[in-house]
Amino acid sequence: MANRHLSRSIALQSLFEWDMRGQNPTTLQLIAKHNIQEFAPGLDDGDFIYTLMYGVKDNMESINALIQKSAPDWPLEQITTVDRNVLRIGIFELMIAHAPDVPPKVAINEAIELAKTFGGPSSGKFVNGVLGTIYKNMGEPRKEE
């Protein structure tokens, strides 16, 4: 598993646990440290995990609003915890991070793969639909990449 994909997986697992525990701001870093030690000892790019997690945490209100706007038939609290956090990571990478080394299609595809791995049978399609809608509404930047 590539380092970036592994980092996204750990960020997702950490955000999932943090979300399930009530989003206490003081526990996110502890959860992430434990998950890194458990699932990726010696990982080279641990900073990427923290960038994703704190990017989601710091932009939670606007990310959640975008999820609600893009999936109006699914109230946020009815979206599974896994799918909700996959969408949060995907939206952060797609719209907020502006990482030059992560084209929008890569951010979307990575989110779909996380959803397929950690979510239910229809999670990949759901995440693809929501992130695809957001990407189209953005005007499909960097489409040719």
mmCIF file of C-alpha atoms in Angstrom, residues 4-20 28 31-32 35 39 48-49 52-53 56 80-90 110-119 127:
data_model
loop_
_atom_site.group_PDB
_atom_site.id
_atom_site.type_symbol
_atom_site.label_atom_id
_atom_site.label_comp_id
_atom_site.label_asym_id
_atom_site.label_seq_id
_atom_site.Cartn_x
_atom_site.Cartn_y
_atom_site.Cartn_z
ATOM 1 C CA ARG A 4 -0.281 8.346 0.858
ATOM 2 C CA HIS A 5 -3.058 5.750 0.657
ATOM 3 C CA LEU A 6 -1.992 4.290 3.990
ATOM 4 C CA SER A 7 -1.938 7.803 5.458
ATOM 5 C CA ARG A 8 -5.458 8.447 4.207
ATOM 6 C CA SER A 9 -6.590 5.150 5.735
ATOM 7 C CA ILE A 10 -5.127 6.073 9.105
ATOM 8 C CA ALA A 11 -6.611 9.570 8.920
ATOM 9 C CA LEU A 12 -10.009 8.011 8.173
ATOM 10 C CA GLN A 13 -9.739 5.518 11.030
ATOM 11 C CA SER A 14 -8.689 8.292 13.397
ATOM 12 C CA LEU A 15 -11.482 10.646 12.327
ATOM 13 C CA PHE A 16 -13.979 7.780 12.568
ATOM 14 C CA GLU A 17 -12.942 7.015 16.156
ATOM 15 C CA TRP A 18 -12.863 10.709 17.056
ATOM 16 C CA ASP A 19 -16.342 11.172 15.576
ATOM 17 C CA MET A 20 -17.687 8.128 17.455
ATOM 18 C CA LEU A 28 -7.753 13.599 18.048
ATOM 19 C CA ILE A 31 -6.105 8.722 18.610
ATOM 20 C CA ALA A 32 -3.896 9.416 15.587
ATOM 21 C CA ASN A 35 -3.333 4.419 15.076
ATOM 22 C CA PHE A 39 -1.075 0.321 11.680
ATOM 23 C CA PHE A 48 0.137 14.009 5.768
ATOM 24 C CA ILE A 49 -2.134 12.218 8.254
ATOM 25 C CA LEU A 52 -5.825 15.638 6.583
ATOM 26 C CA MET A 53 -7.203 15.235 10.104
ATOM 27 C CA VAL A 56 -11.079 18.273 8.300
ATOM 28 C CA THR A 80 -22.852 6.339 8.118
ATOM 29 C CA THR A 81 -19.895 7.468 10.186
ATOM 30 C CA VAL A 82 -17.469 5.908 7.707
ATOM 31 C CA ASP A 83 -19.056 7.524 4.656
ATOM 32 C CA ARG A 84 -19.362 10.875 6.411
ATOM 33 C CA ASN A 85 -15.656 10.917 7.268
ATOM 34 C CA VAL A 86 -14.588 9.655 3.844
ATOM 35 C CA LEU A 87 -16.557 12.543 2.338
ATOM 36 C CA ARG A 88 -14.938 14.975 4.760
ATOM 37 C CA ILE A 89 -11.452 13.856 3.750
ATOM 38 C CA GLY A 90 -12.364 13.899 0.060
ATOM 39 C CA GLU A 110 -8.798 7.846 -3.212
ATOM 40 C CA ALA A 111 -12.008 8.693 -1.342
ATOM 41 C CA ILE A 112 -13.923 6.109 -3.387
ATOM 42 C CA GLU A 113 -11.306 3.450 -2.578
ATOM 43 C CA LEU A 114 -11.508 4.277 1.136
ATOM 44 C CA ALA A 115 -15.289 4.005 0.984
ATOM 45 C CA LYS A 116 -15.095 0.633 -0.766
ATOM 46 C CA THR A 117 -12.554 -0.660 1.762
ATOM 47 C CA PHE A 118 -14.107 0.602 4.982
ATOM 48 C CA GLY A 119 -17.755 1.269 4.103
ATOM 49 C CA VAL A 127 -19.092 8.878 -2.223
#
